[in-house]
Amino acid sequence: MDTLLKATGISKSFGGIQALDRVNFEVAKGEVHAVVGENGAGKSTLMKILTGVYQRDEGQIWFDGAELSAKSPSQCRRSGIGIVFQEPTLIRSLDVKTNIFLGNYPYRKVPGFVNWQKLREDTCSVLEELGVTIDPDTIVSDLTFGKRQMIEIAKVIAHRAKLIILDEPTSALSDEEKDCLFGVIARLKERGTSIIYISHRLPEIFEITDRVTVMRDGRYIGTESTANLNADSLIKMMVGKALEANLHRGSVVADEDILKVKGLGRGKVLSDISFNLRKGEILGVFGLVGSGRTEMARALFGIDKIDCGEIWLDDKKVAIRSPVEAVALGLGFVPESRKEHGIIPLMASGMNITLSALGKCSAASVVNWNSQDGIARGFIKKMGIKVSSPKQAVVNLSGGNQQKVVVSKWLANNPRILILDEPTRGVDVGAKAEIHNLIVQLIKEGLSVIMISSEMEEIMRLADRVLVLYEGRVSGVLDLEELNEENLLKSIHGHFWRPDQNTKGVME
Amino acid sequence: MASDNPKVPNSEAVGSQNPVKARRQVDVVGFVRKYGMVLALVILVVLGSFLSEAFLTPRNLLNVARQVSVIGLLAAGETFVILAGGIDLSVGGVLSASAIFAAYNQNLPFPMLVLSTVLFGMLFGLTTGTLVSRAGITPFIATLGMGTIGEGVAMLLSEGQPIFIENNASIFTTLGNGTFAFIPIPVIVLVGSILIGQLFLSGTTGGVYLKALGGNEEATFWSGINTRKYRTLSFILSGAFVGVAAILAVARTSVGDPVVGQGTTLDAISAVVIGGTYLGGGGVGSVVGTLLGAFIMGSINNLFNLLNVNAYWQMVAKGVIIISAVYIGTRKKR
């Protein structure tokens, strides 16, 4: 087996945070090599180093018999390492041939004038190599997502890539499109191209990869031949960490439902979502990207319309068609994207805090500024928000403090149910611990919380129960006793966990 | 991902340094934002008094104030729309339509006439607001269309001819050219309207929500605020101020002119921008700032006239000033 890529002792840190710690990694010629690991394991950092987006602090990379000296994405591409990102990079308004050879057009005798005939022929030959039939003159926006993915791959092939990195390539594909992609991968393999396949979906890994490399916490755990592994043994390699104490464990959850959701459905994104939230409980929501975590919360909060399903609050059926109605019913939502959905950047921090509760400190729309200021200052003190004054624009605060402002905005409204979507994303370690303690404190004060998180550690520390979603469906509800990494990983990969009410096994 | 690593030292310290650094920044920016305009106006007045003896006289200054009253009112209304992250290109067209509406209905009892003209302007605003917030048409296009409709309505009602004021003539004349305690009545109307607008903006939930809308519409929506309602409200307020401006415009000349609004839209937007309101979102600005902006523009015009500067050069200068104001505004944003 010839080695195409060999990386040894790769380390990378960002501002004192070790993202990769002496990682070794090897890819053979003509193999499909899976890289797996939880969120934060360091997969994407490693790939960014291989493609020249980041520079390594330490370590060596040999590629195709020579040391890889490329220092930028375009140099790496020229040396033969191509990547197909999760996010589409095609220009949708242009046609296929123009996209595939973007920046690399064949010219006529006069430079600057494109030889369209040759471009068309080159495109046909690349597509033929992949074994797909697409008219090179088709506008990209007229193609399905699956076809667009093929174009992305063709674009990489057109640059004569010897190693192609596919990052979660099937996340937006239908089953047939996926089969077609796997056909293309098989063809590429035949002609000796190596593929690094990054995916959270275990069945796919077992279907098409030759070897698997497991990463965890920025470290290299091991490489195994796929044939020697099964789902259980792979998950064991991915976990392997001692359990952290659950912060919330031992607190009292009432045996009474505050919220019941029955058969919630929305297009193809959510189907038949049913669960209950008990008073004073932290219900963790866990799942992969695209599992419907955030979509479920958005539907619940009235941001997206639902097609079917019922929401019951205190045993009363309610309709939530907009955030206005959700807020009136006592719900709050700390969104995943603070910048987009959380803060008004140039507005004063204090005003951001009282934005949602402003109606409560005003009479006939006239604001009582004393009471507004009192509320703002109260939360700045209670939450330990570091501001020079309540007038300081929220955009000038650190990420953790901004997050505290957003949480305060909802607490000022005295909600009964608080939805937290990735409550500690992009905040530093200290602020993270503070926010965790705050959540526990709030539960003790009688709030009920739905907490979405992609960090297993966070879920394990805080949740009383965990609702696991897989491809828009409930794939398991884990009680505190059943809550461990192995069970969580099984559920997020669609393994049927427990025959609960209304839940069905998704995988064989 | 990597930031979760619990072994990292100093992360607390890193987090706590940011606000200190930010504080210094904010004070400078805040100072410029707060007093920059006043400073500009003061410099302008001092400069003007050196350049022309006639400039710094009470009579001339009151004259300037009288001249900016109509544009000032348009700009005040425009402030609400721009503050909420939109733009209103219809104020000129709606001004023409409202002026003709007022002249056309001059037989109505005067209070009724004022009220119905203001309602007429608000109706345009309501239509625009509905197009923007319900039909999802961008403010640029919706107001461009409504402004053109306004121009058309003015021409249809007037048959393209000015409508002279015959009834209520004395009230109109007093309103347009009279004084109260030496202050021209249009100036009193302007300042009074500005104060009411500023009170709304800085005293009510609606004012805060408009700023929030301009600062981040999505986040405002997610905060449980009826964004459609307040988006529409911004246009209705703009329409109401156009209605008041229309009454003044008719009163000053005793005629309903179907093309009175031509060219006023850009002047109004300029006054708002020079007055420190962020164009294209941000949610920062004030109606009082707009008043200062209108005075700055009016003073420059007046000074150029006193100095006999060619009118075409005046246009060039105005363009330069507007671009500079926006440039300074965007620099501040960063």
PDB file of C-alpha atoms in Angstrom, chain A residues 14-19 39-42 44-45 219 298 301-303 322-324 327 333 335-336 338-347 351 355-356 358-359 362 365-367 369 386-388 392-393 396-398 401 409-410 413 424 426-432 434 455 457, chain B residues 1-9 11-27 33-34 199-228 230 278 281-284 332-334:
ATOM      1  CA  PHE A  14      -5.362  29.317  18.916  1.00  0.00           C
ATOM      2  CA  GLY A  15      -4.557  31.909  21.548  1.00  0.00           C
ATOM      3  CA  GLY A  16      -3.359  29.344  24.089  1.00  0.00           C
ATOM      4  CA  ILE A  17      -6.093  26.855  23.285  1.00  0.00           C
ATOM      5  CA  GLN A  18      -4.707  23.589  21.950  1.00  0.00           C
ATOM      6  CA  ALA A  19      -6.896  22.604  19.006  1.00  0.00           C
ATOM      7  CA  ASN A  39     -17.769  18.211  17.573  1.00  0.00           C
ATOM      8  CA  GLY A  40     -14.553  19.829  18.710  1.00  0.00           C
ATOM      9  CA  ALA A  41     -12.430  16.757  18.157  1.00  0.00           C
ATOM     10  CA  GLY A  42     -10.236  18.716  15.738  1.00  0.00           C
ATOM     11  CA  SER A  44     -11.946  20.494  10.677  1.00  0.00           C
ATOM     12  CA  THR A  45      -8.800  22.125  12.084  1.00  0.00           C
ATOM     13  CA  ARG A 219      -5.760  14.167  19.745  1.00  0.00           C
ATOM     14  CA  ARG A 298     -37.933  27.777  15.927  1.00  0.00           C
ATOM     15  CA  PHE A 301     -41.373  29.718  19.224  1.00  0.00           C
ATOM     16  CA  GLY A 302     -43.519  30.667  16.219  1.00  0.00           C
ATOM     17  CA  ILE A 303     -40.651  31.754  13.992  1.00  0.00           C
ATOM     18  CA  SER A 322     -45.255  34.301  15.954  1.00  0.00           C
ATOM     19  CA  PRO A 323     -42.662  35.202  18.589  1.00  0.00           C
ATOM     20  CA  VAL A 324     -45.112  37.855  19.795  1.00  0.00           C
ATOM     21  CA  VAL A 327     -43.579  35.716  24.447  1.00  0.00           C
ATOM     22  CA  PHE A 333     -35.598  31.901  23.297  1.00  0.00           C
ATOM     23  CA  PRO A 335     -30.852  31.890  19.923  1.00  0.00           C
ATOM     24  CA  GLU A 336     -27.885  30.020  18.522  1.00  0.00           C
ATOM     25  CA  ARG A 338     -26.183  35.842  18.887  1.00  0.00           C
ATOM     26  CA  LYS A 339     -25.176  38.333  16.205  1.00  0.00           C
ATOM     27  CA  GLU A 340     -28.000  37.537  13.837  1.00  0.00           C
ATOM     28  CA  HIS A 341     -30.895  36.916  16.195  1.00  0.00           C
ATOM     29  CA  GLY A 342     -29.818  37.992  19.657  1.00  0.00           C
ATOM     30  CA  ILE A 343     -28.412  41.471  19.953  1.00  0.00           C
ATOM     31  CA  ILE A 344     -29.092  44.905  18.529  1.00  0.00           C
ATOM     32  CA  PRO A 345     -25.372  45.676  18.159  1.00  0.00           C
ATOM     33  CA  LEU A 346     -25.240  49.464  18.404  1.00  0.00           C
ATOM     34  CA  MET A 347     -28.007  49.728  20.976  1.00  0.00           C
ATOM     35  CA  MET A 351     -31.728  48.768  26.384  1.00  0.00           C
ATOM     36  CA  LEU A 355     -36.039  45.226  24.901  1.00  0.00           C
ATOM     37  CA  SER A 356     -38.466  42.376  25.314  1.00  0.00           C
ATOM     38  CA  LEU A 358     -40.099  47.218  27.728  1.00  0.00           C
ATOM     39  CA  GLY A 359     -43.877  47.029  27.625  1.00  0.00           C
ATOM     40  CA  SER A 362     -44.242  51.542  30.450  1.00  0.00           C
ATOM     41  CA  SER A 365     -46.462  53.171  25.506  1.00  0.00           C
ATOM     42  CA  VAL A 366     -44.683  55.880  27.504  1.00  0.00           C
ATOM     43  CA  VAL A 367     -41.589  54.339  29.016  1.00  0.00           C
ATOM     44  CA  TRP A 369     -37.022  55.303  32.305  1.00  0.00           C
ATOM     45  CA  LYS A 386     -18.947  43.636  32.610  1.00  0.00           C
ATOM     46  CA  VAL A 387     -19.952  47.018  31.207  1.00  0.00           C
ATOM     47  CA  SER A 388     -18.700  50.528  31.789  1.00  0.00           C
ATOM     48  CA  GLN A 392     -22.341  51.037  26.506  1.00  0.00           C
ATOM     49  CA  ALA A 393     -23.259  49.576  23.117  1.00  0.00           C
ATOM     50  CA  ASN A 396     -18.377  46.440  22.395  1.00  0.00           C
ATOM     51  CA  LEU A 397     -18.785  43.677  24.981  1.00  0.00           C
ATOM     52  CA  SER A 398     -17.017  40.321  24.898  1.00  0.00           C
ATOM     53  CA  ASN A 401     -21.019  39.269  28.232  1.00  0.00           C
ATOM     54  CA  LYS A 409     -33.335  40.039  27.978  1.00  0.00           C
ATOM     55  CA  TRP A 410     -35.459  36.952  28.424  1.00  0.00           C
ATOM     56  CA  ASN A 413     -39.610  39.100  30.873  1.00  0.00           C
ATOM     57  CA  THR A 424     -22.271  28.750  25.411  1.00  0.00           C
ATOM     58  CA  GLY A 426     -18.329  31.263  21.247  1.00  0.00           C
ATOM     59  CA  VAL A 427     -17.894  32.267  24.880  1.00  0.00           C
ATOM     60  CA  ASP A 428     -14.710  31.727  26.872  1.00  0.00           C
ATOM     61  CA  VAL A 429     -14.281  29.032  29.495  1.00  0.00           C
ATOM     62  CA  GLY A 430     -14.920  31.272  32.466  1.00  0.00           C
ATOM     63  CA  ALA A 431     -18.135  32.695  31.055  1.00  0.00           C
ATOM     64  CA  LYS A 432     -19.225  29.202  30.107  1.00  0.00           C
ATOM     65  CA  GLU A 434     -20.882  31.061  34.857  1.00  0.00           C
ATOM     66  CA  GLU A 455     -21.639  19.554  22.990  1.00  0.00           C
ATOM     67  CA  GLU A 457     -20.247  17.475  27.720  1.00  0.00           C
TER      68      GLU A 457
ATOM     69  CA  MET B   1     -14.929  23.970  19.757  1.00  0.00           C
ATOM     70  CA  ALA B   2     -11.414  24.484  20.943  1.00  0.00           C
ATOM     71  CA  SER B   3     -12.488  27.205  23.327  1.00  0.00           C
ATOM     72  CA  ASP B   4     -14.079  24.575  25.539  1.00  0.00           C
ATOM     73  CA  ASN B   5     -10.750  23.258  26.627  1.00  0.00           C
ATOM     74  CA  PRO B   6     -10.756  23.648  30.391  1.00  0.00           C
ATOM     75  CA  LYS B   7      -6.971  23.691  30.747  1.00  0.00           C
ATOM     76  CA  VAL B   8      -6.618  27.154  29.320  1.00  0.00           C
ATOM     77  CA  PRO B   9      -5.232  29.731  31.708  1.00  0.00           C
ATOM     78  CA  SER B  11      -9.189  33.126  29.695  1.00  0.00           C
ATOM     79  CA  GLU B  12     -10.892  35.102  32.454  1.00  0.00           C
ATOM     80  CA  ALA B  13      -8.377  37.866  32.120  1.00  0.00           C
ATOM     81  CA  VAL B  14      -8.770  37.950  28.352  1.00  0.00           C
ATOM     82  CA  GLY B  15     -12.509  38.239  28.718  1.00  0.00           C
ATOM     83  CA  SER B  16     -12.305  41.070  31.208  1.00  0.00           C
ATOM     84  CA  GLN B  17      -9.879  43.157  29.200  1.00  0.00           C
ATOM     85  CA  ASN B  18     -12.250  43.743  26.347  1.00  0.00           C
ATOM     86  CA  PRO B  19     -14.728  46.067  28.039  1.00  0.00           C
ATOM     87  CA  VAL B  20     -11.936  48.309  29.348  1.00  0.00           C
ATOM     88  CA  LYS B  21     -10.530  48.734  25.881  1.00  0.00           C
ATOM     89  CA  ALA B  22     -14.004  49.243  24.470  1.00  0.00           C
ATOM     90  CA  ARG B  23     -14.847  51.929  26.985  1.00  0.00           C
ATOM     91  CA  ARG B  24     -12.208  54.306  25.730  1.00  0.00           C
ATOM     92  CA  GLN B  25     -13.354  53.750  22.151  1.00  0.00           C
ATOM     93  CA  VAL B  26     -16.972  54.417  22.952  1.00  0.00           C
ATOM     94  CA  ASP B  27     -16.254  57.718  24.674  1.00  0.00           C
ATOM     95  CA  ARG B  33     -21.508  61.418  17.466  1.00  0.00           C
ATOM     96  CA  LYS B  34     -23.098  63.644  20.073  1.00  0.00           C
ATOM     97  CA  LEU B 199     -40.470  62.954  22.480  1.00  0.00           C
ATOM     98  CA  PHE B 200     -41.985  59.982  20.693  1.00  0.00           C
ATOM     99  CA  LEU B 201     -38.581  58.644  19.747  1.00  0.00           C
ATOM    100  CA  SER B 202     -36.940  58.922  23.122  1.00  0.00           C
ATOM    101  CA  GLY B 203     -39.922  58.477  25.383  1.00  0.00           C
ATOM    102  CA  THR B 204     -42.045  55.646  24.081  1.00  0.00           C
ATOM    103  CA  THR B 205     -41.724  51.937  23.464  1.00  0.00           C
ATOM    104  CA  GLY B 206     -42.449  52.621  19.791  1.00  0.00           C
ATOM    105  CA  GLY B 207     -39.361  54.825  19.534  1.00  0.00           C
ATOM    106  CA  VAL B 208     -37.152  52.152  21.056  1.00  0.00           C
ATOM    107  CA  TYR B 209     -38.642  49.485  18.776  1.00  0.00           C
ATOM    108  CA  LEU B 210     -37.987  51.608  15.670  1.00  0.00           C
ATOM    109  CA  LYS B 211     -34.329  51.900  16.658  1.00  0.00           C
ATOM    110  CA  ALA B 212     -34.203  48.184  17.400  1.00  0.00           C
ATOM    111  CA  LEU B 213     -35.682  47.467  13.985  1.00  0.00           C
ATOM    112  CA  GLY B 214     -32.954  49.504  12.338  1.00  0.00           C
ATOM    113  CA  GLY B 215     -30.288  47.945  14.526  1.00  0.00           C
ATOM    114  CA  ASN B 216     -31.211  44.338  13.818  1.00  0.00           C
ATOM    115  CA  GLU B 217     -34.626  43.458  12.420  1.00  0.00           C
ATOM    116  CA  GLU B 218     -34.204  39.705  12.961  1.00  0.00           C
ATOM    117  CA  ALA B 219     -33.216  40.051  16.596  1.00  0.00           C
ATOM    118  CA  THR B 220     -36.136  42.422  17.138  1.00  0.00           C
ATOM    119  CA  PHE B 221     -38.518  39.872  15.642  1.00  0.00           C
ATOM    120  CA  TRP B 222     -37.027  37.119  17.819  1.00  0.00           C
ATOM    121  CA  SER B 223     -37.525  39.329  20.863  1.00  0.00           C
ATOM    122  CA  GLY B 224     -41.266  39.041  20.440  1.00  0.00           C
ATOM    123  CA  ILE B 225     -41.831  42.486  18.952  1.00  0.00           C
ATOM    124  CA  ASN B 226     -44.333  42.956  16.144  1.00  0.00           C
ATOM    125  CA  THR B 227     -41.830  44.078  13.523  1.00  0.00           C
ATOM    126  CA  ARG B 228     -44.409  44.457  10.743  1.00  0.00           C
ATOM    127  CA  TYR B 230     -43.467  49.091  13.644  1.00  0.00           C
ATOM    128  CA  TYR B 278     -27.084  56.018  10.119  1.00  0.00           C
ATOM    129  CA  GLY B 281     -29.336  50.341   9.302  1.00  0.00           C
ATOM    130  CA  GLY B 282     -27.724  50.757  12.681  1.00  0.00           C
ATOM    131  CA  GLY B 283     -30.576  52.232  14.626  1.00  0.00           C
ATOM    132  CA  VAL B 284     -28.621  55.277  15.739  1.00  0.00           C
ATOM    133  CA  LYS B 332     -17.968  55.769  13.097  1.00  0.00           C
ATOM    134  CA  LYS B 333     -19.862  52.534  12.645  1.00  0.00           C
ATOM    135  CA  ARG B 334     -16.647  50.498  12.367  1.00  0.00           C
TER     136      ARG B 334
END
